mmCIF file of C-alpha atoms and ligand atoms in Angstrom:
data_model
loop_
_atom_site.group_PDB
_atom_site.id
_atom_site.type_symbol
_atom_site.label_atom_id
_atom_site.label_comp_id
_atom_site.label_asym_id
_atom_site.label_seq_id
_atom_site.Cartn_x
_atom_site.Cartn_y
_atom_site.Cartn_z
ATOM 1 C CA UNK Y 1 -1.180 3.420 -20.263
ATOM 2 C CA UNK Y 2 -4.495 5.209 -20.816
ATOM 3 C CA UNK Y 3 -5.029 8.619 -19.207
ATOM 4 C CA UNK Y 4 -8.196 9.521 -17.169
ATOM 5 C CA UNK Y 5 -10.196 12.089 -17.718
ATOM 6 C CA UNK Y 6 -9.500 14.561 -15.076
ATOM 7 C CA UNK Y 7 -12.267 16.827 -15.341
ATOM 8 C CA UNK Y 8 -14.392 15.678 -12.402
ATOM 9 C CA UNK Y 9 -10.970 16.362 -10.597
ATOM 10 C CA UNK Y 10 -10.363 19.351 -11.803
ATOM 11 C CA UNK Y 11 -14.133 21.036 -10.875
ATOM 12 C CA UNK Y 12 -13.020 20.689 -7.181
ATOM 13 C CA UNK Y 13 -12.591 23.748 -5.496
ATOM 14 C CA UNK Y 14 -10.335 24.167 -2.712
ATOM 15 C CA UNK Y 15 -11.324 24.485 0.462
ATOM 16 C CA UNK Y 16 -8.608 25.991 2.234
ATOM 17 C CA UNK Y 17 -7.150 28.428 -0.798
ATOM 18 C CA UNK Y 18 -11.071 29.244 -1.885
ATOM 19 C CA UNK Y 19 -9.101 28.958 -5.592
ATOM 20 C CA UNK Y 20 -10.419 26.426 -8.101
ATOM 21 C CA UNK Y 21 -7.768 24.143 -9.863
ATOM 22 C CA UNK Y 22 -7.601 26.819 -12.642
ATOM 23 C CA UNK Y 23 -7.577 29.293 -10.978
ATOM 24 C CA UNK Y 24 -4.242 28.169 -9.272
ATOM 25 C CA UNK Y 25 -0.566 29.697 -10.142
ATOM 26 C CA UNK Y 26 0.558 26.495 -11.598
ATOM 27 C CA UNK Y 27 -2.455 26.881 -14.684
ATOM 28 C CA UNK Y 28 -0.350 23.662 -16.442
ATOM 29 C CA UNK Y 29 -2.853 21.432 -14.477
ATOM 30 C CA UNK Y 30 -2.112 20.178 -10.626
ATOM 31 C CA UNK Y 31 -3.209 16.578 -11.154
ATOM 32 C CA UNK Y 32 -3.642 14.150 -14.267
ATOM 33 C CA UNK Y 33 -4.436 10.688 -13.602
ATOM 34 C CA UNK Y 34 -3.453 7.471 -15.937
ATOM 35 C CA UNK Y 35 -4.183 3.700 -15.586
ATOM 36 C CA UNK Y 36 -2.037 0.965 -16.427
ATOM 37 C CA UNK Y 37 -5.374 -1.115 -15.487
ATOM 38 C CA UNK Y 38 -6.273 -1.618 -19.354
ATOM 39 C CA UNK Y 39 -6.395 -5.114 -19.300
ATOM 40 C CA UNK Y 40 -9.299 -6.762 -18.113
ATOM 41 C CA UNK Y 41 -9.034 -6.377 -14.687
ATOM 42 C CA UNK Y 42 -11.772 -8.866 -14.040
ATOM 43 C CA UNK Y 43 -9.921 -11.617 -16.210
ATOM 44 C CA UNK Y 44 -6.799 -11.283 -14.014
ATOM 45 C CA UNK Y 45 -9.045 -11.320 -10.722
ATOM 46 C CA UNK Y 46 -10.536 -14.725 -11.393
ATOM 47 C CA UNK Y 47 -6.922 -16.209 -12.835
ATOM 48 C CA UNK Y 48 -5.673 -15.109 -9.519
ATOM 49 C CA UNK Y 49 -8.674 -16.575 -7.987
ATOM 50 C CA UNK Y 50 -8.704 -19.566 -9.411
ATOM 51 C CA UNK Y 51 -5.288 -20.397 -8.795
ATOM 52 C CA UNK Y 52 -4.815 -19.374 -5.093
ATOM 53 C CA UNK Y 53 -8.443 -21.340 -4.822
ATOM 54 C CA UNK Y 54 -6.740 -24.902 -6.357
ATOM 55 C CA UNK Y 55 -3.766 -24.870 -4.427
ATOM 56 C CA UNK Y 56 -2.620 -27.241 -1.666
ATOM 57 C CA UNK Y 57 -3.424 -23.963 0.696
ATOM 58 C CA UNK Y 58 -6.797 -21.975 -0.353
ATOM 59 C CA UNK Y 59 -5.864 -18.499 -1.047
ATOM 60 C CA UNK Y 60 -6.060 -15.066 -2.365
ATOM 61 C CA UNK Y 61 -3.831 -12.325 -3.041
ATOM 62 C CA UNK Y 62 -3.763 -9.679 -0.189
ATOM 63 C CA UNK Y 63 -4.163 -6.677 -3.351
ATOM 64 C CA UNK Y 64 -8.062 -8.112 -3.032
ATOM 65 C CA UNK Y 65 -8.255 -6.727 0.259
ATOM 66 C CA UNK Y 66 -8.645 -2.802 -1.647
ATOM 67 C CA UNK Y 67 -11.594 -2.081 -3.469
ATOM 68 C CA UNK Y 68 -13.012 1.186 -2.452
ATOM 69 C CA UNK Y 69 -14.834 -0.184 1.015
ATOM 70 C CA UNK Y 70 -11.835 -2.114 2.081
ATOM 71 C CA UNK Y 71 -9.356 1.099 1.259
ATOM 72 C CA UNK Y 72 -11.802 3.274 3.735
ATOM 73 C CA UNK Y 73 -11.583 0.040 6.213
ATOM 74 C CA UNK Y 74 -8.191 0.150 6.665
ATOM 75 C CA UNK Y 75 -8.235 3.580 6.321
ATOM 76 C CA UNK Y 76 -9.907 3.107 9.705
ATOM 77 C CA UNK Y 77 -8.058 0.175 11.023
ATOM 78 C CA UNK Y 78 -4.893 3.113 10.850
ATOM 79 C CA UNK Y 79 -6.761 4.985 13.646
ATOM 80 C CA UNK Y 80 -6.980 2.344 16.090
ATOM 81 C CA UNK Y 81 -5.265 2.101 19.193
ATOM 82 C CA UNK Y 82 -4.204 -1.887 18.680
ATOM 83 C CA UNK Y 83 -2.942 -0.400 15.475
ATOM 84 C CA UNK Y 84 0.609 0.800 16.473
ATOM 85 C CA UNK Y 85 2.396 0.794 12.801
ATOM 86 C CA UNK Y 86 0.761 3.790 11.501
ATOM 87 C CA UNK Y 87 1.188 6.036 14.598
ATOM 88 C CA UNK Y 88 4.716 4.656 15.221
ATOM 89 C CA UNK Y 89 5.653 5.236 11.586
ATOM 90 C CA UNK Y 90 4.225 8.551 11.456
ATOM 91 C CA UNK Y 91 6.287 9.981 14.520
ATOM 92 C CA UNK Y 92 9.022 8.543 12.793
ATOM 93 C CA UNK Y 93 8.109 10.580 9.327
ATOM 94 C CA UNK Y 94 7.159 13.615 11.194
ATOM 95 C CA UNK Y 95 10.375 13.596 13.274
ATOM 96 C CA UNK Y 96 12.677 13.077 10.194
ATOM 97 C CA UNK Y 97 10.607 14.851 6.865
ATOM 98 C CA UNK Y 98 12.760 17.474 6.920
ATOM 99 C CA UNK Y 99 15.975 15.454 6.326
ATOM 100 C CA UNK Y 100 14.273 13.123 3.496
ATOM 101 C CA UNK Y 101 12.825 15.589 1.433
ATOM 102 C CA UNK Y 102 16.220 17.202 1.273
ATOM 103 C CA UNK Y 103 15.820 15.341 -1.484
ATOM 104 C CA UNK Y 104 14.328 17.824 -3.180
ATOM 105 C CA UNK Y 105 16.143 20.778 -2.124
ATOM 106 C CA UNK Y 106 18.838 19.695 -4.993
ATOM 107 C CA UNK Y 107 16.328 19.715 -8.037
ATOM 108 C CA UNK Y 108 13.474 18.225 -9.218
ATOM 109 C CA UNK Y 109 12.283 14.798 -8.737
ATOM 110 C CA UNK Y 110 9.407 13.049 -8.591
ATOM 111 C CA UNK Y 111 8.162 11.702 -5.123
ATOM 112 C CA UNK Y 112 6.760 8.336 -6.047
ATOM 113 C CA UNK Y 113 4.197 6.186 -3.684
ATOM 114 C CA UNK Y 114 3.970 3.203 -4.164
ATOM 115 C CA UNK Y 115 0.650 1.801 -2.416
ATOM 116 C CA UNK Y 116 -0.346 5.143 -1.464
ATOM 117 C CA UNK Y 117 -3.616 4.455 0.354
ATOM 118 C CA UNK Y 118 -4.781 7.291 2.067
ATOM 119 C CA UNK Y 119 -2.800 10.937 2.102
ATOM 120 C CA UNK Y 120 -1.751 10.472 6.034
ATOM 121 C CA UNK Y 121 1.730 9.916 5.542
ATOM 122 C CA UNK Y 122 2.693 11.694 2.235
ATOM 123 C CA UNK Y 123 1.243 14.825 4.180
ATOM 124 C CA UNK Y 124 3.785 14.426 6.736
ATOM 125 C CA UNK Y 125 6.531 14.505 4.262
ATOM 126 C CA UNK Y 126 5.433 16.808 2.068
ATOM 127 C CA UNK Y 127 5.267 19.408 5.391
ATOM 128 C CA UNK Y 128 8.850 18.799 5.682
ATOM 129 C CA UNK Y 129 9.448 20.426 2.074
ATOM 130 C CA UNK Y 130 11.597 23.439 2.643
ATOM 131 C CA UNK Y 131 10.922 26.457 0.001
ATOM 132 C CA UNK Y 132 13.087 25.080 -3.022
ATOM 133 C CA UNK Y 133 11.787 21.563 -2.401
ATOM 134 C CA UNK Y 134 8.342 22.482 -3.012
ATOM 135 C CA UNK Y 135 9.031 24.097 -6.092
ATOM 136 C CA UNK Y 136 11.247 21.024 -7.342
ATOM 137 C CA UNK Y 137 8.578 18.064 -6.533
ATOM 138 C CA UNK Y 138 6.296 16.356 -8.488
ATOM 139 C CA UNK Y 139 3.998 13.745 -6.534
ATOM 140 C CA UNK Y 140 3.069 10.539 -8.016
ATOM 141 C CA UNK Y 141 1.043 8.348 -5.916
ATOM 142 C CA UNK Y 142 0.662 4.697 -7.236
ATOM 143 C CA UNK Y 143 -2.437 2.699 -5.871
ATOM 144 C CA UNK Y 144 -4.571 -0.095 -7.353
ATOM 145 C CA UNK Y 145 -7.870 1.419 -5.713
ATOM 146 C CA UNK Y 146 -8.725 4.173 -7.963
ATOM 147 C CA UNK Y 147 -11.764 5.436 -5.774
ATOM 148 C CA UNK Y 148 -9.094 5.442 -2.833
ATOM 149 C CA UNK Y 149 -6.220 7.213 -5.014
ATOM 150 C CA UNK Y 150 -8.686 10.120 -6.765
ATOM 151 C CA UNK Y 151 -9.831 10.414 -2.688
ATOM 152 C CA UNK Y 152 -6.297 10.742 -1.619
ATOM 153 C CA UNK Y 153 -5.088 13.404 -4.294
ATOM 154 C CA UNK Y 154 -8.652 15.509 -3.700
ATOM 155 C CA UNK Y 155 -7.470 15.930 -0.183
ATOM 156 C CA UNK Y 156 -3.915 16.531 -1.107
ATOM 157 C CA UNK Y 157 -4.932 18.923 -3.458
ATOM 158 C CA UNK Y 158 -6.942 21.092 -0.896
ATOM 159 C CA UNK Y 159 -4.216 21.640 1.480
ATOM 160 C CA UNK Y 160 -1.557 21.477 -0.785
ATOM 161 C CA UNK Y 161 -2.813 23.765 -4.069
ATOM 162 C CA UNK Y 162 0.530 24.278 -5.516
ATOM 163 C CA UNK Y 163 1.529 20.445 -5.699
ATOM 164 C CA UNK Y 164 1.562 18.854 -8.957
ATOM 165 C CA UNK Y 165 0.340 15.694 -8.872
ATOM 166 C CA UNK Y 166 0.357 12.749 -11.618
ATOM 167 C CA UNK Y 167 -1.846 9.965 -10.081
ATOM 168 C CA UNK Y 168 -1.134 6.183 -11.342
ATOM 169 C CA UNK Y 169 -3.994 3.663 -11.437
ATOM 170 C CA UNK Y 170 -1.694 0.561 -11.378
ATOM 171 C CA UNK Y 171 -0.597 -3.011 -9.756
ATOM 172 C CA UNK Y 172 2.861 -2.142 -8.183
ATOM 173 C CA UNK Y 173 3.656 -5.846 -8.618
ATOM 174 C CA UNK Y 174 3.746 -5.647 -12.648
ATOM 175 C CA UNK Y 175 3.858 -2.021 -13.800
ATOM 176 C CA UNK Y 176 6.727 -0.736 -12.386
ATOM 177 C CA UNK Y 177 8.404 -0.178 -15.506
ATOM 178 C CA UNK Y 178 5.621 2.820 -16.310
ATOM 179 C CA UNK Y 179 6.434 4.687 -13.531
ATOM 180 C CA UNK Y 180 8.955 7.248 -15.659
ATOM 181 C CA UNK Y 181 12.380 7.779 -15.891
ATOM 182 C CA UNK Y 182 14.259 11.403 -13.573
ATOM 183 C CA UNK Y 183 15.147 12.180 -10.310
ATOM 184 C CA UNK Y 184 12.797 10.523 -7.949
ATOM 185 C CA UNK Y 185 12.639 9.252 -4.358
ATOM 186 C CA UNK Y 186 10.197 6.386 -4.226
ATOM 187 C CA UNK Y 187 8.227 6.158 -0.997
ATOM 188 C CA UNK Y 188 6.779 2.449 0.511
ATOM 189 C CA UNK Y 189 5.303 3.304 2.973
ATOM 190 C CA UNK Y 190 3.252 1.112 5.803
ATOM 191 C CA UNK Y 191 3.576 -2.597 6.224
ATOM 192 C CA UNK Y 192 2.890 -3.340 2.488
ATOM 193 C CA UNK Y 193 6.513 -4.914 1.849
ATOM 194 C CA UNK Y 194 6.032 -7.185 4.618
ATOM 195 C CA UNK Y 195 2.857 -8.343 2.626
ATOM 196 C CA UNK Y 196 5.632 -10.314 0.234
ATOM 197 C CA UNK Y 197 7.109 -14.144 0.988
ATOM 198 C CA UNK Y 198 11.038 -13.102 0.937
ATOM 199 C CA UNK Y 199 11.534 -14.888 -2.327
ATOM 200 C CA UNK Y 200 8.174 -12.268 -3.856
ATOM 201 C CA UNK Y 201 9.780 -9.505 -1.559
ATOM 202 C CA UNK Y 202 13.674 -9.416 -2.844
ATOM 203 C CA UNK Y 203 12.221 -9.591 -6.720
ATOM 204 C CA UNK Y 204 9.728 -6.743 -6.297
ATOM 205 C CA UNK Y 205 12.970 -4.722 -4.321
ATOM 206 C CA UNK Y 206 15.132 -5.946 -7.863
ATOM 207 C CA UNK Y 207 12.406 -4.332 -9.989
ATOM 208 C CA UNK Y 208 12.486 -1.106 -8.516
ATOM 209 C CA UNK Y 209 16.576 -1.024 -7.707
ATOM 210 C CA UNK Y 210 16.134 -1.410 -11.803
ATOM 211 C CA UNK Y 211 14.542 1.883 -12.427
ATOM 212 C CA UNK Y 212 16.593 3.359 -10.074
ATOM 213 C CA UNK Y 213 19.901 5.884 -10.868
ATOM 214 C CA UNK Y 214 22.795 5.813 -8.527
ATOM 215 C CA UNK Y 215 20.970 9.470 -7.549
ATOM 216 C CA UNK Y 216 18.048 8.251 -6.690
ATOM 217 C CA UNK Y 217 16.163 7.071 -3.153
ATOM 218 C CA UNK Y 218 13.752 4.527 -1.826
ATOM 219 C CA UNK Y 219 12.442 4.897 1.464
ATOM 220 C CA UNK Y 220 10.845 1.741 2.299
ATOM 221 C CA UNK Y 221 8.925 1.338 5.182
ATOM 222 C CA UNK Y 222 9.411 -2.256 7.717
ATOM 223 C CA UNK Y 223 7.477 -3.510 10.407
ATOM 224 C CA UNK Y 224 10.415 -4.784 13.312
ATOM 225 C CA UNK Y 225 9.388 -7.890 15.390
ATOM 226 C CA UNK Y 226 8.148 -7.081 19.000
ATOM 227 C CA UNK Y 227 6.735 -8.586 21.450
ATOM 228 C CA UNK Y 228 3.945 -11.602 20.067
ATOM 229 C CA UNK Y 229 0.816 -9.740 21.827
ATOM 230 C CA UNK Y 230 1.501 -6.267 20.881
ATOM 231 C CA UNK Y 231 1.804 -7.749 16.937
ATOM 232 C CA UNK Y 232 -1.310 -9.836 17.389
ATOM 233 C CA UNK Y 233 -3.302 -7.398 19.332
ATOM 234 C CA UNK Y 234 -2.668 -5.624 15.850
ATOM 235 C CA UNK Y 235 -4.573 -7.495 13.512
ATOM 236 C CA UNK Y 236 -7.587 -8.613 16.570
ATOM 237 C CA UNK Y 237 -9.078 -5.133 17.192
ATOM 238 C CA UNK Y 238 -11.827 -5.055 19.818
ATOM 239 C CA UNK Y 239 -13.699 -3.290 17.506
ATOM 240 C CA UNK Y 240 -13.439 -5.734 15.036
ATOM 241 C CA UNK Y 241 -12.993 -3.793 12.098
ATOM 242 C CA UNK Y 242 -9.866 -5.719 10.796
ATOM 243 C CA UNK Y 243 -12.249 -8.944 10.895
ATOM 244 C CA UNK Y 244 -14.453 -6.869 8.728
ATOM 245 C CA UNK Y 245 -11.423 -5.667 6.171
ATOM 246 C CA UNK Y 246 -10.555 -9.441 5.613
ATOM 247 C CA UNK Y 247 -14.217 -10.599 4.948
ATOM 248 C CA UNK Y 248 -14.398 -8.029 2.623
ATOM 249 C CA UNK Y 249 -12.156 -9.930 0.291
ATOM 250 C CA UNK Y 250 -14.669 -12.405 -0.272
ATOM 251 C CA UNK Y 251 -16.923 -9.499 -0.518
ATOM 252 C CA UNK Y 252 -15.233 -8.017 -3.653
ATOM 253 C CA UNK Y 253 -14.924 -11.700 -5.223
ATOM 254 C CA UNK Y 254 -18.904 -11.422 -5.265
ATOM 255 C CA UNK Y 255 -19.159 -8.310 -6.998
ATOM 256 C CA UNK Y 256 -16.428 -9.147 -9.308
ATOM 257 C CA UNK Y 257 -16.356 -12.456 -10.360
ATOM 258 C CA UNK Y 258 -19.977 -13.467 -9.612
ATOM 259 C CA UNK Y 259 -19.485 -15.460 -7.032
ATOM 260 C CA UNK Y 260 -21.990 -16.476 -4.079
ATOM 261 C CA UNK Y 261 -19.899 -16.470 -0.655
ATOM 262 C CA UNK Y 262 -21.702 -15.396 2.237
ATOM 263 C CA UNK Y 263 -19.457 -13.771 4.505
ATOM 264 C CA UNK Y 264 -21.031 -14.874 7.941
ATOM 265 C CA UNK Y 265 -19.769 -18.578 6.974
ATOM 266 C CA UNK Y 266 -16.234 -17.215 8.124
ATOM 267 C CA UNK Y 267 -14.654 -15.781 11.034
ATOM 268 C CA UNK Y 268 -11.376 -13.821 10.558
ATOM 269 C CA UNK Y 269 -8.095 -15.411 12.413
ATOM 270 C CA UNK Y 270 -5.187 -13.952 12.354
ATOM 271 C CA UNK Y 271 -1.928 -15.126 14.460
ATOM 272 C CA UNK Y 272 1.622 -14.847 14.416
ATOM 273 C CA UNK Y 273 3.695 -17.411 13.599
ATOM 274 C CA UNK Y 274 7.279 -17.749 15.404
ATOM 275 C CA UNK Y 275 8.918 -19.962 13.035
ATOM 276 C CA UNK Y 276 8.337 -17.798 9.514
ATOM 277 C CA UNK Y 277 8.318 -14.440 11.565
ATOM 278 C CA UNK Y 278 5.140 -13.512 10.232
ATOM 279 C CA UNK Y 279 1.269 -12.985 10.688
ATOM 280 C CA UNK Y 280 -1.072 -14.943 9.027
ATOM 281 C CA UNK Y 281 -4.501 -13.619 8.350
ATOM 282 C CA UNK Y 282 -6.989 -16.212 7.533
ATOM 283 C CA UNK Y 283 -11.060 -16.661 6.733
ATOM 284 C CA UNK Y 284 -12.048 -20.090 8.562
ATOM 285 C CA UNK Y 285 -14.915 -21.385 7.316
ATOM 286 C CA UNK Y 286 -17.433 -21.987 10.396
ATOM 287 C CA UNK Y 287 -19.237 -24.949 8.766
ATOM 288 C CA UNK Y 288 -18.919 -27.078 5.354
ATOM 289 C CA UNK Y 289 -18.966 -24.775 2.964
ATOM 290 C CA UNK Y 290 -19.529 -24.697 -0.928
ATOM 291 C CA UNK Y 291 -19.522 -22.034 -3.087
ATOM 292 C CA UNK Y 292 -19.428 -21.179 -6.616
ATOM 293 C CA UNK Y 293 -16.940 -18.172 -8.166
ATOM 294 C CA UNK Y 294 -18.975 -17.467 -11.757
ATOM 295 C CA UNK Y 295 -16.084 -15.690 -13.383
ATOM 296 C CA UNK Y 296 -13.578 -18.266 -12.596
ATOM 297 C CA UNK Y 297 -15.533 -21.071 -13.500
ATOM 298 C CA UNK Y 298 -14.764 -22.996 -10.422
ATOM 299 C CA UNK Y 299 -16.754 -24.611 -7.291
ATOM 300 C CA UNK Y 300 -15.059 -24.557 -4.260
ATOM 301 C CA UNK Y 301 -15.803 -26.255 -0.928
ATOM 302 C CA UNK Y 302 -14.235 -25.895 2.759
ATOM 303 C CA UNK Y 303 -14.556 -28.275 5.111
ATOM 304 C CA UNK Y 304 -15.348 -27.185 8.697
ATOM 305 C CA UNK Y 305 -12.509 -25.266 10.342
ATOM 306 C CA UNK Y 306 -10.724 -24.970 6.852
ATOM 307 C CA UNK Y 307 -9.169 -21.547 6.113
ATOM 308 C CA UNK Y 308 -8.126 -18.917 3.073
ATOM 309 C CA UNK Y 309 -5.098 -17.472 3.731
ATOM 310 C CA UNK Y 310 -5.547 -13.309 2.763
ATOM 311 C CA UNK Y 311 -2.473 -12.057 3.946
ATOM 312 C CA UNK Y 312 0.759 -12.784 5.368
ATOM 313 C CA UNK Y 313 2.702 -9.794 7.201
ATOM 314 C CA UNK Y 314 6.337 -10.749 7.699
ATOM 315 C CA UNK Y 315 7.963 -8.909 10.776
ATOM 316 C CA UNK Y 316 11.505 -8.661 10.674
ATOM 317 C CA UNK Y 317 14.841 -8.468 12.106
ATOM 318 C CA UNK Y 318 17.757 -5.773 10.722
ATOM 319 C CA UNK Y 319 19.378 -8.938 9.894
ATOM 320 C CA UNK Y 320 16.888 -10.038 7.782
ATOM 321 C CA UNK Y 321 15.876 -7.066 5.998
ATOM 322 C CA UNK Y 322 19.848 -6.373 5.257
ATOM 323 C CA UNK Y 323 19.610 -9.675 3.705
ATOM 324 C CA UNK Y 324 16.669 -8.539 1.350
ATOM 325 C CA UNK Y 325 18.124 -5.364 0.540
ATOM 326 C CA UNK Y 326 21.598 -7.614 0.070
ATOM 327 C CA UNK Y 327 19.861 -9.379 -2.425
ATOM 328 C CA UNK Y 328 18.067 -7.363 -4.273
ATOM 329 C CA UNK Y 329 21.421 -5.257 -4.658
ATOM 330 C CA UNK Y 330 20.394 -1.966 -2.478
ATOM 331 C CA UNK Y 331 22.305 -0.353 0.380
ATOM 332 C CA UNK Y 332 20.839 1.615 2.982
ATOM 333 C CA UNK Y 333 22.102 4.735 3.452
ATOM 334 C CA UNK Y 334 20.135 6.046 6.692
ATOM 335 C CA UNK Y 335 18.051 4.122 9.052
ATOM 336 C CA UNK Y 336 15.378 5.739 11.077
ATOM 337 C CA UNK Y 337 13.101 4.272 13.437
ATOM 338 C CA UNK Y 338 11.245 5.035 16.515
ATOM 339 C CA UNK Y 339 12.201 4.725 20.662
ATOM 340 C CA UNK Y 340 11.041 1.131 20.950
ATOM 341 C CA UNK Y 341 12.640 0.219 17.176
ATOM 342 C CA UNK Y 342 9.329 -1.409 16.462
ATOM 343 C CA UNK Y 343 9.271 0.345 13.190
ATOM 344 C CA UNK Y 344 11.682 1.388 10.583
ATOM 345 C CA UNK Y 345 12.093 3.528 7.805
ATOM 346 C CA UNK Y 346 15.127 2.962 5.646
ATOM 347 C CA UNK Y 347 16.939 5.030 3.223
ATOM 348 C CA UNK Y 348 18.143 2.595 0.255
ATOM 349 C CA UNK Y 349 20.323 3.539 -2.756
ATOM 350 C CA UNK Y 350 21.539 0.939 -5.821
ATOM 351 C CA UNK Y 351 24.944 -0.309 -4.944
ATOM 352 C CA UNK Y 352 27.816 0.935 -6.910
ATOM 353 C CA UNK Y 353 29.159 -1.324 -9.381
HETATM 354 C C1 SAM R 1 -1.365 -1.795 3.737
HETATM 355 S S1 SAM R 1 -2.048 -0.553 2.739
HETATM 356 C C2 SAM R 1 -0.868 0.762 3.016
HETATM 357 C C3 SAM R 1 -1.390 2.114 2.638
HETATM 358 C C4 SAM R 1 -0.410 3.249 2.936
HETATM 359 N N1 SAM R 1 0.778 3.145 2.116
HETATM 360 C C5 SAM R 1 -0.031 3.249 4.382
HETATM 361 O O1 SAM R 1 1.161 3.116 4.663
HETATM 362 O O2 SAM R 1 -0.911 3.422 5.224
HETATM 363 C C6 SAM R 1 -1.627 -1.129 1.127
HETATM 364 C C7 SAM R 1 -1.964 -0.154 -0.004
HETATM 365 O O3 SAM R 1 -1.372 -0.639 -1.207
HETATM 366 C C8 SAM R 1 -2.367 -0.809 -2.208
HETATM 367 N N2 SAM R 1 -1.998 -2.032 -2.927
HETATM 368 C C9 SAM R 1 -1.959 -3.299 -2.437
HETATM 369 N N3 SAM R 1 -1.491 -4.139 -3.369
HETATM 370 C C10 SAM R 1 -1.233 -3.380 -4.476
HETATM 371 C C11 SAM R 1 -0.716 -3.670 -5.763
HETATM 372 N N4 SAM R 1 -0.355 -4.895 -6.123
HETATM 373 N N5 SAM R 1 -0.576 -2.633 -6.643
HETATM 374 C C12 SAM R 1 -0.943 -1.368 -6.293
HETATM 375 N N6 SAM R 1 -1.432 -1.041 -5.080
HETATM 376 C C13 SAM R 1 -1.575 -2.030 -4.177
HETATM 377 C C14 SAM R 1 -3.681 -0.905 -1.502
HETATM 378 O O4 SAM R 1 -4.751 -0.472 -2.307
HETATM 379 C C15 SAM R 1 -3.436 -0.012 -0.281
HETATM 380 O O5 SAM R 1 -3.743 1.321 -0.547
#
């Protein structure tokens, strides 16, 4: 793990407070940022790449979806009206902050987010922080988008001068075991989870349960299923700014692994599918199409009508989440969710023994 220098961090003033970071009653530095990104981040892209490109399904990993442009799209995709996870998971977080952070009231911990994206939600929370709380948490937001996470903690920072923050630069799905040992409450947030085939889902749950104490929390958000048209009204904004967030993956493949897609050759689809309880969000490719990925040494070609698959986003039942937590050997210990249980927010602990 390789620290980043903070300095450009630390010149921000704050807005609200009219301090500057050291100028600030907690002098022992508010926010320190570290990568776990030292490999070649590039090298990994195009293995990725290449292998979701040979398979018997074209694909590529949903993570591509979040260099900085696609972290402000869906950023923006948050504030649509089609959009109902974020505002239905926020009422939930702003009805019940109070209660989770609790948490804190005890003694310190860290407050962990995993995916963090933007600061929406982790404001919500951190509002419910009673007096001791606030003096007991440390925040460590864990994102793969560096431009989005520095972003994120600037914001946090401004509103929030006393919080400590210790900012991770890292891919949840294989760094877990940096993310340090105390007290913590880890926070998934959004839809991400559902981003995970069951098998990918229960393993990533194992991983953290294993860096969990019988003390410690996860509060994972789930997406419930609903009604077919409300889900795939979801992902088909009017606007079209979720067809813009998927094309962007191919997008970020140019930049990063040379490659020579041009992104009007594909129109975004994206449906639900009964049978696997999921949504599917695919490129098509409007014509034959060849193209050639530099970095991963490979020449790929679509036939008309052919599609990438960019991102599943599994809906689910109690019954079936149970079953991943079952598996995965956590318990949940409270269950919150909205009027119209179309979202959830559950309270896991290891279980004993
Ligand atoms: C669906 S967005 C959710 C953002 C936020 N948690 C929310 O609820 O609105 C997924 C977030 O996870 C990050 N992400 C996706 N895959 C990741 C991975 N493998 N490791 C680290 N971050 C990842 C993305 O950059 C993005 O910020």
């Amino acid at each position: 793990m390789r620290k980043i220098n903070p300095q450009r961090v630390f010149d921000t003033p704050c807005k609200h407070s009219g301090l500057t970071r050291s100028d600030s009653f907690r002098p022992e530095g508010l926010l320190s940022v570290s990568t776990c990104m030292d490999t070649d981040f590039r090298q990994e892209m195009a293995e990725d790449v290449l292998s979701g490109m040979t398979g018997s399904v074209k694909s590529i990993p949903c993570k591509y979806l979040y260099d900085a442009y696609g972290s402000r799209l869906f950023d923006r995709i948050c504030t649509l009206p089609e959009y109902y996870p974020t505002r239905t998971e926020l009422e939930i977080l702003d009805r019940n902050a109070h209660l989770i952070m609790e948490f804190f009231t005890e003694g310190e911990g860290s407050l962990i987010e995993i995916g963090s994206g933007s600061d929406l939600k982790i404001r919500s929370l951190l509002k419910g922080l009673n007096r001791e709380g606030a003096r007991h948490v440390r925040y460590v937001p864990v994102d793969i988008c560096e431009t989005s996470l520095l972003r994120s903690a600037h914001r946090l920072l401004d509103d929030f001068p006393w919080l400590c923050i210790h900012a991770l630069v890292a891919d949840f799905t294989r760094h877990i075991n940096h993310l340090q040992d105390g007290r913590k409450l880890i926070a998934f947030l959004g839809g991400t989870f559902g981003n995970f085939t069951h098998e990918q889902g229960v393993a990533l749950l194992k991983g953290f349960a294993g860096i969990m104490s019988g003390r410690d929390r996860m509060l994972l958000g789930i997406d419930m299923l609903k009604p077919p048209g409300i889900i795939e009204a979801a992902y088909n904004d009017q606007s079209g700014v979720t067809a813009e967030f998927n094309r962007n993956i191919l997008r970020h493949v140019n930049h990063r692994l040379r490659a020579d897609f041009r992104l009007d050759d594909f129109e975004h689809l994206a449906f639900f599918d009964p049978d696997r309880e999921q949504v599917e969000m695919h490129l098509r490719a409007r014509s034959r199409i060849s193209a050639h990925i530099a970095e991963a040494g490979l020449c790929v070609s679509l036939e008309p009508g052919e599609t990438i698959l960019t991102e599943i986003s599994r809906k689910f039942s109690r019954m079936r989440a149970m079953d991943c937590f079952d598996q995965a050997g956590l318990v949940p210990v409270r269950w919150f969710t909205d009027a119209n249980a179309w979202f959830s927010l559950v309270e896991l602990a290891v279980r004993a023994g």
